[in-house]
Each structure stands twice: as C-alpha cells, then as structure tokens.
Short mmCIF file of C-alpha atoms and ligand atoms in Angstrom, two decimals:
data_model
loop_
_atom_site.label_atom_id
_atom_site.label_comp_id
_atom_site.label_asym_id
_atom_site.label_seq_id
_atom_site.Cartn_x
_atom_site.Cartn_y
_atom_site.Cartn_z
CA UNK A 280 0.00 0.00 0.00
CA UNK A 281 1.31 3.47 -0.77
CA UNK A 282 2.37 5.86 1.90
CA UNK A 283 0.82 9.33 1.83
CA UNK A 284 2.14 11.09 -1.31
CA UNK A 285 4.50 13.91 -0.39
CA UNK A 286 4.56 16.75 -2.96
CA UNK A 287 6.48 19.60 -1.39
CA UNK A 288 5.09 23.04 -0.60
CA UNK A 289 6.10 24.38 2.77
CA UNK A 290 3.20 26.25 4.34
CA UNK A 291 2.03 26.46 7.94
CA UNK A 292 0.06 23.49 9.27
CA UNK A 293 -3.59 24.09 8.34
CA UNK A 294 -6.58 23.41 10.52
CA UNK A 295 -10.14 22.50 9.74
CA UNK A 296 -11.31 24.20 12.91
CA UNK A 297 -14.53 25.99 12.04
CA UNK A 298 -13.82 28.66 14.62
CA UNK A 299 -10.73 29.59 12.64
CA UNK A 300 -13.06 30.63 9.82
CA UNK A 301 -14.76 33.63 11.33
CA UNK A 302 -17.09 34.15 8.38
CA UNK A 303 -19.94 36.46 9.27
CA UNK A 304 -23.51 35.79 8.14
CA UNK A 305 -23.55 35.70 4.33
CA UNK A 306 -24.51 38.95 2.57
CA UNK A 307 -28.27 39.41 2.39
CA UNK A 308 -28.90 37.61 5.68
CA UNK A 309 -30.81 39.48 8.39
CA UNK A 310 -28.39 41.36 10.62
CA UNK A 311 -30.05 40.28 13.90
CA UNK A 312 -28.33 37.01 14.68
CA UNK A 313 -30.48 33.95 15.14
CA UNK A 314 -30.25 32.68 18.71
CA UNK A 315 -29.92 28.93 19.03
CA UNK A 316 -29.86 26.64 22.07
CA UNK A 317 -28.45 23.14 21.66
CA UNK A 318 -29.17 20.61 24.42
CA UNK A 319 -26.80 17.65 24.65
CA UNK A 320 -26.97 14.75 27.10
CA UNK A 321 -23.80 12.68 26.88
CA UNK A 322 -24.78 9.01 26.81
CA UNK A 323 -21.20 7.76 26.62
CA UNK A 324 -17.91 8.39 24.84
CA UNK A 325 -17.43 11.52 22.76
CA UNK A 326 -19.82 11.38 19.80
CA UNK A 327 -22.80 13.11 21.41
CA UNK A 328 -20.86 16.20 22.42
CA UNK A 329 -18.56 15.80 19.41
CA UNK A 330 -21.43 16.26 16.98
CA UNK A 331 -23.08 19.03 19.03
CA UNK A 332 -19.87 21.00 19.43
CA UNK A 333 -19.02 20.75 15.74
CA UNK A 334 -22.54 21.86 14.82
CA UNK A 335 -22.42 24.73 17.33
CA UNK A 336 -19.13 25.99 15.97
CA UNK A 337 -20.38 25.85 12.40
CA UNK A 338 -23.66 27.61 13.11
CA UNK A 339 -21.73 30.36 14.89
CA UNK A 340 -18.81 30.80 12.52
CA UNK A 341 -20.44 30.08 9.16
CA UNK A 342 -23.98 31.33 9.73
CA UNK A 343 -23.43 34.05 12.31
CA UNK A 344 -25.82 32.47 14.84
CA UNK A 345 -25.58 33.16 18.57
CA UNK A 346 -25.21 29.69 19.96
CA UNK A 347 -25.54 28.35 23.48
CA UNK A 348 -24.74 24.70 24.26
CA UNK A 349 -26.23 22.97 27.31
CA UNK A 350 -24.15 19.88 28.07
CA UNK A 351 -24.34 17.59 31.09
CA UNK A 352 -20.81 16.12 30.98
CA UNK A 353 -17.98 18.65 30.96
CA UNK A 354 -15.31 15.95 31.38
CA UNK A 355 -16.15 14.29 28.07
CA UNK A 356 -16.41 17.72 26.47
CA UNK A 357 -13.03 18.85 27.80
CA UNK A 358 -11.27 15.94 26.11
CA UNK A 359 -12.09 17.40 22.71
CA UNK A 360 -12.07 21.04 23.83
CA UNK A 361 -9.18 21.41 26.31
CA UNK A 362 -9.81 25.13 26.94
CA UNK A 363 -13.10 24.26 28.67
CA UNK A 364 -13.07 24.87 32.46
CA UNK A 365 -14.62 22.02 34.41
CA UNK A 366 -15.76 24.13 37.36
CA UNK A 367 -17.74 26.82 35.59
CA UNK A 368 -21.50 26.80 35.29
CA UNK A 369 -21.34 29.11 32.30
CA UNK A 370 -18.45 30.06 30.02
CA UNK A 371 -17.89 31.36 26.51
CA UNK A 372 -15.59 29.57 24.11
CA UNK A 373 -14.98 30.91 20.61
CA UNK A 374 -18.11 33.05 20.91
CA UNK A 375 -20.28 30.10 21.97
CA UNK A 376 -21.86 30.06 25.40
CA UNK A 377 -21.46 26.74 27.19
CA UNK A 378 -23.80 25.98 30.10
CA UNK A 379 -23.14 23.06 32.40
CA UNK A 380 -26.52 21.38 32.25
CA UNK A 381 -26.33 19.97 35.75
CA UNK A 382 -29.89 18.81 36.32
CA UNK A 383 -32.73 17.81 34.02
CA UNK A 384 -34.77 20.77 35.26
CA UNK A 385 -31.96 23.30 34.79
CA UNK A 386 -32.26 25.72 31.86
CA UNK A 387 -29.76 28.46 32.65
CA UNK A 388 -29.82 31.01 35.46
CA UNK A 389 -32.24 33.20 33.56
CA UNK A 390 -34.73 31.45 31.39
CA UNK A 391 -34.28 32.72 27.84
CA UNK A 392 -35.78 30.76 25.00
CA UNK A 393 -33.88 30.91 21.71
CA UNK A 394 -35.25 31.29 18.17
CA UNK A 395 -34.06 27.77 17.38
CA UNK A 396 -33.97 24.96 19.92
CA UNK A 397 -32.06 21.80 19.04
CA UNK A 398 -32.52 18.76 21.21
CA UNK A 399 -29.71 16.42 20.28
CA UNK A 400 -30.40 12.72 19.94
CA UNK A 401 -33.84 12.90 21.58
CA UNK A 402 -32.52 14.13 24.92
CA UNK A 403 -35.34 15.50 27.03
CA UNK A 404 -35.57 19.28 27.29
CA UNK A 405 -36.09 20.81 30.76
CA UNK A 406 -39.88 20.93 31.31
CA UNK A 407 -39.73 24.60 32.38
CA UNK A 408 -37.92 25.42 29.18
CA UNK A 409 -40.60 23.68 27.07
CA UNK A 410 -43.31 25.55 28.98
CA UNK A 411 -41.49 28.82 28.29
CA UNK A 412 -41.18 27.88 24.60
CA UNK A 413 -44.97 27.59 24.47
CA UNK A 414 -45.38 31.02 26.04
CA UNK A 415 -42.99 32.75 23.70
CA UNK A 416 -44.67 35.27 21.42
CA UNK A 417 -43.32 33.46 18.44
CA UNK A 418 -42.83 29.72 18.95
CA UNK A 419 -39.21 28.69 18.39
CA UNK A 420 -38.17 26.30 15.67
CA UNK A 421 -37.76 23.05 17.59
CA UNK A 422 -35.49 20.44 16.08
CA UNK A 423 -34.78 16.93 17.24
CA UNK A 424 -31.40 16.14 15.74
CA UNK A 425 -31.26 12.36 15.34
CA UNK A 426 -28.33 9.95 15.12
CA UNK A 427 -26.82 9.34 11.71
CA UNK A 428 -27.99 6.34 9.77
CA UNK A 429 -27.38 5.45 6.12
CA UNK A 430 -30.62 3.44 5.91
CA UNK A 431 -33.17 4.29 3.21
CA UNK A 432 -36.07 5.01 5.58
CA UNK A 433 -34.20 8.04 6.91
CA UNK A 434 -35.14 10.19 3.89
CA UNK A 435 -38.85 9.49 4.53
CA UNK A 436 -38.66 10.63 8.13
CA UNK A 437 -36.36 13.59 7.67
CA UNK A 438 -38.20 16.88 8.43
CA UNK A 439 -41.34 15.13 9.66
CA UNK A 440 -43.23 17.32 12.12
CA UNK A 441 -44.38 16.05 15.49
CA UNK A 442 -46.93 18.25 17.27
CA UNK A 443 -46.56 18.48 21.05
CA UNK A 444 -49.40 16.66 22.86
CA UNK A 445 -50.16 19.60 25.19
CA UNK A 446 -48.53 22.79 23.94
CA UNK A 447 -48.95 24.63 20.62
CA UNK A 448 -45.44 23.57 19.61
CA UNK A 449 -44.16 21.45 16.76
CA UNK A 450 -40.96 19.47 16.90
CA UNK A 451 -39.27 18.58 13.60
CA UNK A 452 -37.16 15.46 13.18
CA UNK A 453 -33.87 16.23 11.51
CA UNK A 454 -32.12 13.11 10.24
CA UNK A 455 -28.48 13.12 9.21
CA UNK A 456 -27.83 10.69 6.38
CA UNK A 457 -25.59 9.73 3.50
CA UNK A 458 -28.15 9.95 0.70
CA UNK A 459 -30.36 12.50 -1.06
CA UNK A 460 -33.38 13.71 0.89
CA UNK A 461 -31.64 13.44 4.27
CA UNK A 462 -30.06 16.18 6.37
CA UNK A 463 -26.56 15.17 5.20
CA UNK A 464 -23.58 15.25 7.56
CA UNK A 465 -21.52 18.07 9.03
CA UNK A 466 -18.80 19.55 6.83
CA UNK A 467 -17.08 22.86 7.49
CA UNK A 468 -16.71 25.19 4.53
CA UNK A 469 -12.93 25.29 4.87
CA UNK A 470 -12.43 21.55 5.38
CA UNK A 471 -11.41 20.55 1.86
CA UNK A 472 -9.05 23.51 1.58
CA UNK A 473 -7.44 22.66 4.93
CA UNK A 474 -6.95 19.05 3.84
CA UNK A 475 -5.58 20.06 0.45
CA UNK A 476 -3.13 22.44 2.13
CA UNK A 477 -1.95 19.68 4.49
CA UNK A 478 -1.53 17.21 1.65
CA UNK A 479 0.33 19.76 -0.47
CA UNK A 480 2.72 20.84 2.25
CA UNK A 481 5.66 18.59 3.09
CA UNK A 482 6.56 21.01 5.89
CA UNK A 483 3.08 20.80 7.41
CA UNK A 484 3.12 17.01 7.28
CA UNK A 485 6.61 16.74 8.69
CA UNK A 486 5.68 19.15 11.47
CA UNK A 487 2.62 17.03 12.23
CA UNK A 488 4.70 13.84 12.43
CA UNK A 489 7.31 15.49 14.64
CA UNK A 490 4.77 16.67 17.19
CA UNK A 491 2.72 13.45 17.03
CA UNK A 492 5.45 10.80 17.31
CA UNK A 493 8.79 12.59 16.99
CA UNK A 494 9.72 11.19 13.58
CA UNK A 495 8.42 10.74 10.03
CA UNK A 496 7.30 7.28 8.86
CA UNK A 497 9.73 5.16 6.83
CA UNK A 498 9.27 5.43 3.05
CA UNK A 499 6.93 2.71 1.79
CA UNK A 500 5.26 2.11 5.16
CA UNK A 501 1.49 1.95 5.36
CA UNK A 502 0.22 4.36 7.99
CA UNK A 503 -2.87 3.20 9.91
CA UNK A 504 -4.82 5.20 12.50
CA UNK A 505 -6.76 3.13 15.02
CA UNK A 506 -9.74 4.62 16.88
CA UNK A 507 -12.09 1.88 18.00
CA UNK A 508 -14.05 0.33 20.85
CA UNK A 509 -12.76 -2.83 22.51
CA UNK A 510 -12.59 -5.28 19.62
CA UNK A 511 -11.81 -9.02 19.65
CA UNK A 512 -10.49 -8.76 16.07
CA UNK A 513 -7.65 -6.44 17.05
CA UNK A 514 -5.28 -9.27 18.01
CA UNK A 515 -5.58 -10.85 14.61
CA UNK A 516 -5.01 -7.44 13.00
CA UNK A 517 -1.90 -6.74 15.07
CA UNK A 518 -0.48 -10.19 14.23
CA UNK A 519 -1.10 -9.68 10.50
CA UNK A 520 0.63 -6.31 10.61
CA UNK A 521 3.52 -7.79 12.60
CA UNK A 522 3.98 -10.68 10.16
CA UNK A 523 3.20 -8.81 6.94
CA UNK A 524 5.74 -8.26 4.17
CA UNK A 525 5.48 -4.49 4.23
CA UNK A 526 6.01 -2.14 7.19
CA UNK A 527 2.97 -0.76 8.99
CA UNK A 528 3.07 2.34 11.20
CA UNK A 529 0.16 2.21 13.62
CA UNK A 530 -1.09 5.38 15.33
CA UNK A 531 -3.33 4.76 18.35
CA UNK A 532 -5.00 7.71 20.10
CA UNK A 533 -5.37 6.85 23.79
CA UNK A 534 -8.72 5.19 24.36
CA UNK A 535 -10.74 2.02 24.63
CA UNK A 536 -8.58 -0.06 22.25
CA UNK A 537 -5.30 0.95 23.93
CA UNK A 538 -5.46 -1.86 26.52
CA UNK A 539 -5.50 -4.55 23.83
CA UNK A 540 -2.58 -2.94 21.99
CA UNK A 541 -0.63 -2.81 25.28
CA UNK A 542 -1.33 -6.51 25.95
CA UNK A 543 -0.13 -7.46 22.47
CA UNK A 544 3.21 -5.80 23.15
CA UNK A 545 3.39 -7.10 26.73
CA UNK A 546 3.18 -3.57 28.14
CA UNK A 547 1.15 -2.36 31.13
CA UNK A 548 -0.45 0.45 29.09
CA UNK A 549 -0.28 2.06 25.67
CA UNK A 550 -0.47 5.71 26.65
CA UNK A 551 0.52 8.73 24.58
CA UNK A 552 4.25 8.64 23.86
CA UNK A 553 4.50 4.82 23.98
CA UNK A 554 6.34 3.23 21.07
CA UNK A 555 6.66 -0.49 20.43
CA UNK A 556 7.84 -2.62 17.51
CA UNK A 557 7.34 -6.26 16.53
CA UNK A 558 8.25 -7.58 13.06
CA UNK A 559 6.88 -5.20 10.45
CA UNK A 560 4.70 -3.36 12.94
CA UNK A 561 5.73 -0.11 14.56
CA UNK A 562 3.07 1.32 16.89
CA UNK A 563 2.78 4.69 18.58
CA UNK A 564 0.41 5.82 21.33
CA UNK A 565 -0.96 9.29 20.62
CA UNK A 566 -2.53 11.86 22.91
CA UNK A 567 -6.25 12.38 22.38
CA UNK A 568 -6.22 15.74 20.59
CA UNK A 569 -8.71 18.54 20.51
CA UNK A 570 -11.39 17.98 17.93
CA UNK A 571 -9.87 20.02 15.11
CA UNK A 572 -6.56 18.16 15.53
CA UNK A 573 -8.16 14.78 14.83
CA UNK A 574 -8.58 15.55 11.12
CA UNK A 575 -4.83 15.83 10.58
CA UNK A 576 -4.40 12.30 11.97
CA UNK A 577 -6.85 11.04 9.35
CA UNK A 578 -5.08 12.99 6.60
CA UNK A 579 -1.67 11.70 7.69
CA UNK A 580 -2.79 8.06 7.47
CA UNK A 581 -3.27 5.75 4.50
CA UNK A 582 -6.18 3.96 6.11
CA UNK A 583 -8.28 4.98 9.09
CA UNK A 584 -10.09 2.81 11.60
CA UNK A 585 -12.91 4.94 13.00
CA UNK A 586 -16.00 4.41 15.15
CA UNK A 587 -19.31 5.84 16.32
CA UNK A 588 -20.63 8.76 14.32
CA UNK A 589 -18.42 11.83 14.10
CA UNK A 590 -15.08 10.10 13.37
CA UNK A 591 -16.94 7.93 10.82
CA UNK A 592 -17.97 11.12 9.03
CA UNK A 593 -14.53 12.73 9.27
CA UNK A 594 -12.95 9.63 7.71
CA UNK A 595 -15.24 10.05 4.72
CA UNK A 596 -14.18 13.69 4.27
CA UNK A 597 -10.53 12.61 4.59
CA UNK A 598 -11.07 10.75 1.29
CA UNK A 599 -8.97 7.77 2.41
CA UNK A 600 -10.08 4.15 2.71
CA UNK A 601 -11.48 3.49 6.17
CA UNK A 602 -12.89 0.77 8.38
CA UNK A 603 -15.89 1.52 10.56
CA UNK A 604 -16.39 0.11 14.05
CA UNK A 605 -20.07 0.92 14.40
CA UNK A 606 -21.54 1.67 17.83
CA UNK A 607 -22.90 -1.73 18.95
CA UNK A 608 -26.61 -1.84 19.80
CA UNK A 609 -28.82 -4.42 21.48
CA UNK A 610 -30.11 -7.26 19.27
CA UNK A 611 -27.53 -6.39 16.59
CA UNK A 612 -29.68 -3.42 15.54
CA UNK A 613 -26.49 -1.80 14.28
CA UNK A 614 -25.79 -4.42 11.60
CA UNK A 615 -28.37 -3.19 9.05
CA UNK A 616 -26.88 0.29 9.54
CA UNK A 617 -23.42 -1.04 8.80
CA UNK A 618 -24.68 -2.69 5.62
CA UNK A 619 -26.59 0.43 4.59
CA UNK A 620 -23.37 2.45 4.86
CA UNK A 621 -21.53 -0.20 2.83
CA UNK A 622 -24.25 0.05 0.16
CA UNK A 623 -23.54 3.75 -0.31
CA UNK A 624 -19.82 3.70 0.15
CA UNK A 625 -19.15 0.57 -1.90
CA UNK A 626 -21.68 1.29 -4.66
CA UNK A 627 -19.29 1.78 -7.59
CA UNK A 628 -16.42 -0.40 -6.38
CA UNK A 629 -15.44 -3.39 -8.55
CA UNK A 630 -17.22 -6.50 -7.26
CA UNK A 631 -14.14 -8.14 -5.73
CA UNK A 632 -12.96 -4.95 -3.98
CA UNK A 633 -16.45 -4.38 -2.68
CA UNK A 634 -16.64 -7.92 -1.32
CA UNK A 635 -13.23 -7.57 0.36
CA UNK A 636 -14.28 -4.30 1.98
CA UNK A 637 -17.59 -5.74 3.19
CA UNK A 638 -15.85 -8.83 4.60
CA UNK A 639 -13.34 -6.64 6.40
CA UNK A 640 -15.97 -4.31 7.88
CA UNK A 641 -18.04 -7.30 8.99
CA UNK A 642 -15.00 -8.96 10.58
CA UNK A 643 -14.11 -5.74 12.39
CA UNK A 644 -17.67 -5.74 13.73
CA UNK A 645 -17.67 -9.29 15.03
CA UNK A 646 -18.30 -11.58 12.04
CA UNK A 647 -15.26 -13.49 10.80
CA UNK A 648 -11.57 -12.69 10.68
CA UNK A 649 -10.22 -9.48 9.11
CA UNK A 650 -8.13 -10.13 5.98
CA UNK A 651 -5.53 -7.40 5.70
CA UNK A 652 -3.92 -8.87 2.57
CA UNK A 653 -7.24 -8.57 0.71
CA UNK A 654 -7.60 -4.94 1.76
CA UNK A 655 -4.05 -4.27 0.64
CA UNK A 656 -4.64 -5.93 -2.75
CA UNK A 657 -7.65 -3.71 -3.37
CA UNK A 658 -6.15 -0.55 -1.94
CA UNK A 659 -5.89 1.35 -5.25
CA UNK A 660 -9.58 0.76 -6.02
CA UNK A 661 -10.55 1.62 -2.44
CA UNK A 662 -8.55 4.84 -2.58
CA UNK A 663 -10.18 5.88 -5.87
CA UNK A 664 -13.61 5.16 -4.43
CA UNK A 665 -12.84 7.10 -1.23
CA UNK A 666 -12.18 10.23 -3.28
CA UNK A 667 -15.22 9.68 -5.49
CA UNK A 668 -17.44 9.04 -2.46
CA UNK A 669 -16.37 12.25 -0.72
CA UNK A 670 -17.62 14.08 -3.83
CA UNK A 671 -20.92 12.18 -3.87
CA UNK A 672 -21.50 12.81 -0.17
CA UNK A 673 -20.85 16.51 -0.59
CA UNK A 674 -23.77 16.67 -3.02
CA UNK A 675 -26.19 15.91 -0.16
CA UNK A 676 -25.09 19.21 1.39
CA UNK A 677 -23.62 20.07 4.75
CA UNK A 678 -25.88 19.36 7.73
CA UNK A 679 -25.37 22.76 9.37
CA UNK A 680 -26.20 24.52 6.10
CA UNK A 681 -29.24 22.28 5.52
CA UNK A 682 -30.43 22.96 9.06
CA UNK A 683 -29.92 26.72 8.68
CA UNK A 684 -31.88 26.70 5.42
CA UNK A 685 -34.78 24.79 6.93
CA UNK A 686 -34.82 27.06 9.95
CA UNK A 687 -34.90 30.19 7.84
CA UNK A 688 -37.88 28.82 5.93
CA UNK A 689 -39.67 28.38 9.27
CA UNK A 690 -38.71 31.78 10.69
CA UNK A 691 -40.00 33.75 7.69
O1 TRH B 284 -16.75 8.46 20.90
P1 TRH B 284 -17.71 7.78 20.01
O2 TRH B 284 -17.82 6.34 20.14
O3 TRH B 284 -19.07 8.46 20.24
C1 TRH B 284 -20.41 8.11 20.09
C2 TRH B 284 -21.04 7.86 21.41
O4 TRH B 284 -20.67 6.57 21.89
C3 TRH B 284 -22.51 7.96 21.30
O5 TRH B 284 -23.18 7.61 22.48
C4 TRH B 284 -22.95 7.14 20.13
O6 TRH B 284 -24.30 7.18 20.01
C5 TRH B 284 -22.27 7.68 18.90
O7 TRH B 284 -20.89 7.48 19.04
C6 TRH B 284 -22.75 7.06 17.64
O8 TRH B 284 -17.31 8.09 18.47
P2 TRH B 284 -17.44 9.38 17.56
O9 TRH B 284 -18.86 9.67 17.23
O10 TRH B 284 -16.54 9.17 16.45
O11 TRH B 284 -16.90 10.56 18.45
C7 TRH B 284 -15.55 10.75 18.74
C8 TRH B 284 -15.24 12.23 18.80
O12 TRH B 284 -13.95 12.43 19.35
C9 TRH B 284 -15.22 12.89 17.42
O13 TRH B 284 -15.81 14.16 17.48
C10 TRH B 284 -13.74 13.01 17.11
C11 TRH B 284 -13.20 13.26 18.48
N1 TRH B 284 -11.78 12.98 18.68
C12 TRH B 284 -10.97 14.04 19.09
O14 TRH B 284 -11.44 15.17 19.24
N2 TRH B 284 -9.66 13.79 19.30
C13 TRH B 284 -9.10 12.56 19.14
O15 TRH B 284 -7.88 12.38 19.36
C14 TRH B 284 -9.94 11.49 18.72
C15 TRH B 284 -9.37 10.12 18.51
C16 TRH B 284 -11.28 11.75 18.50
#
C-alpha cells in the first residue's frame, strides 16, 4: 500500500477548525443574529458532544448564529475542547456560550428561549424550558437532531413534524444521512481547503509527524490510524501487521482499544508517547487531541479505523479508505446500519474490492476474521472510491447549512 504522497510546498500546518473561519452571516442575511440553544446529554464516549460542538461551531462561525450549548458532561467535552473549564456553570468559548446542564430541570440562570432549539439525539428538554417555549410570542423552531444512519427510511422521516401533545409547539425530526433527501452530515466550509493544504505541504506534514510521534514514517510504510471500541479482532489485526511483508506504522490515540494494543506488546499500558515494535509493525500511542486536531491524523494516514458517528464522518471527508467500528446496539440493531453504509460507500467499487471491503468491515464488527492482505490488494480501487465518495456525499449538502436553510424557511 502506498504511503501518503508527499509533494512539497512548505506552508504552515492548516486546521479544519470551524472557529478559525470567522465568516460572518452571508450577505443578504438578516443582521439580527439567530439565537440557538443546543441541548446535549452525553450518553457515553465523545460522539454526542462531538457532533453538538461541531454543529455549534459551524452555526456560529459560518452562519453568524448566537449559539448556546447545554451539556451535562464537561469531562467528556473537555477531552475534545481542552480550553473548557470544568468548574464553571457558564463560560464562553470561541463566541459560543457553554452551560453546564447539571440537572434535568436546569435551563440556565435566567430562562431565555432561543429562536431555534435543538434537542440532540432525543434528549429530554427541561420541562420549564418547554413551557417557556410555548409562552414565547413566536414559537421557536424546535429540532430533534437524530443519530446518523445510512438506511433508506431516513429520507422518509427527515423533516417530519411532530406536534406536542399539550402545547402549541411542533418538533421537527432532523435526520443526518448519507443519501439524497436526508439532512446530510456536518462539513465545514474550509475543510477541503485545509486538507488540500496539508496534503500539499511537506513542511506541514513533517511538522505534524514530529509533534505526534517525533519522527516521520519510513518510506513505503502503510500508515494506519486506530480509533475503535474494545474489539476481539484487534489481536488478529496486530499479528497480521507484525507478520506482513510491508512495514505498517500504527497510530493509536489513547482510548478504549489501547489496553489490547498494550497486551499485544506485553506492556502495562499504551499511553501517549508509547512506542513499540514487533516484526513489520511499529506502533505509537498518541494523545487524544482537541477535535480540530483529529482531522490531521486522518489525513496523515493511508487507512483509518474509525468508530461511532463523528469520526466515521470525518474519515469520509478525509477521502482515504477506512474501516468503521459501528456503535454496537442491542439485538444487533447496528448491523443493518453497517450494511446500509456499505451500500452507499461501496456502490461503484469493482465487485471483488467491494466484497473484500464488506468482509473486512463485517469482521471488524464481530463476524469473521479481518483479511488485511485482501484490503491491501484492493487498496488502489478503495482509494479511488474514497475520493469519489467524498464528492458524492458533498452533493447531499452540509448538515449545518441544511439545518440553517430549513430554519430560515420556518422563521420567515
Ligand atoms: O466516541 P464515540 O464512540 O461516540 C459516540 C457515542 O458513543 C454515542 O453515544 C454514540 O451514540 C455515537 O458514538 C454514535 O465516536 P465518535 O462519534 O466518532 O466521536 C468521537 C469524537 O472524538 C469525534 O468528534 C472526534 C473526536 N476525537 C478528538 O477530538 N480527538 C481525538 O484524538 C480522537 C481520537 C477523536
């Protein structure tokens, strides 16, 4: 498998951070900023707040909205936003107000209802806040932002209204998706340019490698990033990389898979800064970076193992082959979602490459043994498809932009 191509053009390391792009509301937009409250209950891990924070930053920086985020778990949030203070009930970061949502009934010190209210992933809004929404002179646009699914039914349910049983309020279901007729997925306006700048700049890439692991990868090595839940297939993967004919550089952000990597190398832990080698495998433990820094890891790698929702989306925008560890649900409810994503992503792949990809994704999600050699054989086709797919996905439109458009139609 090829290593990341290195055309030289020394520029400063770019960032896809939406807050770096302080674009005001586009010309012609009303000057009074739309106020938006986003409510986020963290179920586990980082995806709930990861999606909400990315959306908040985009609505603020690209659409000029005044955004307030209510979040109940500041520890999870701080991992991807290190400037967040854990002990503050209310703080402003990059122009966005963050409220520690410390009790289900809490809705800020002073109850102010926004023009747009987003309840993320069907979290329950504070009852006093809903009552105040009903009393507002003009009812707010109330959005239930759902989890991402690539399944076909999503387009039928996207933007369906749901009248409140008691109040004169209507909640609208907003469904992210990978196909036409859905809400799309989040994509910052400057993301492609930031990636292109990183890929074009040898200096930026070398600087990234120096700060991440202290050295650049050997020429000809395949670079793999590994972000996953605990996964029984990881041992087989590590053995295949160790015994493979070509060198593999493995980059492992600290997290739930780190314990298994440590055990493989006979180490007590695989924290940031750890380096271990066996056969053809050279593995590095990475610090969990702030959210905007994660993209560069995806761009620096030849193939990305991702999970959940937000990293799954970022891997698609990175336009590199990737392997998805889907969030496991009871009764294997996640498996049709995995196959639905494969349907979209693999659509135009040659039959054998498509089959190899599907087998690998299934094995990484519990069915069978992952076959790295097959992935490697089909790498050129998978890389071509990754680029093509990023273009197809962009046609669905960015979720924040789609949400802003819908909202404006409701606020008229
Ligand atoms: O962390 P996740 O597994 O999150 C979720 C939650 O489990 C949630 O309950 C579930 O419903 C949802 O998945 C589907 O995976 P995800 O969505 O990829 O979120 C990880 C976030 O962490 C994402 O925003 C990228 C970010 N991240 C960093 O900011 N820095 C890092 O170093 C890494 C590895 C990730």
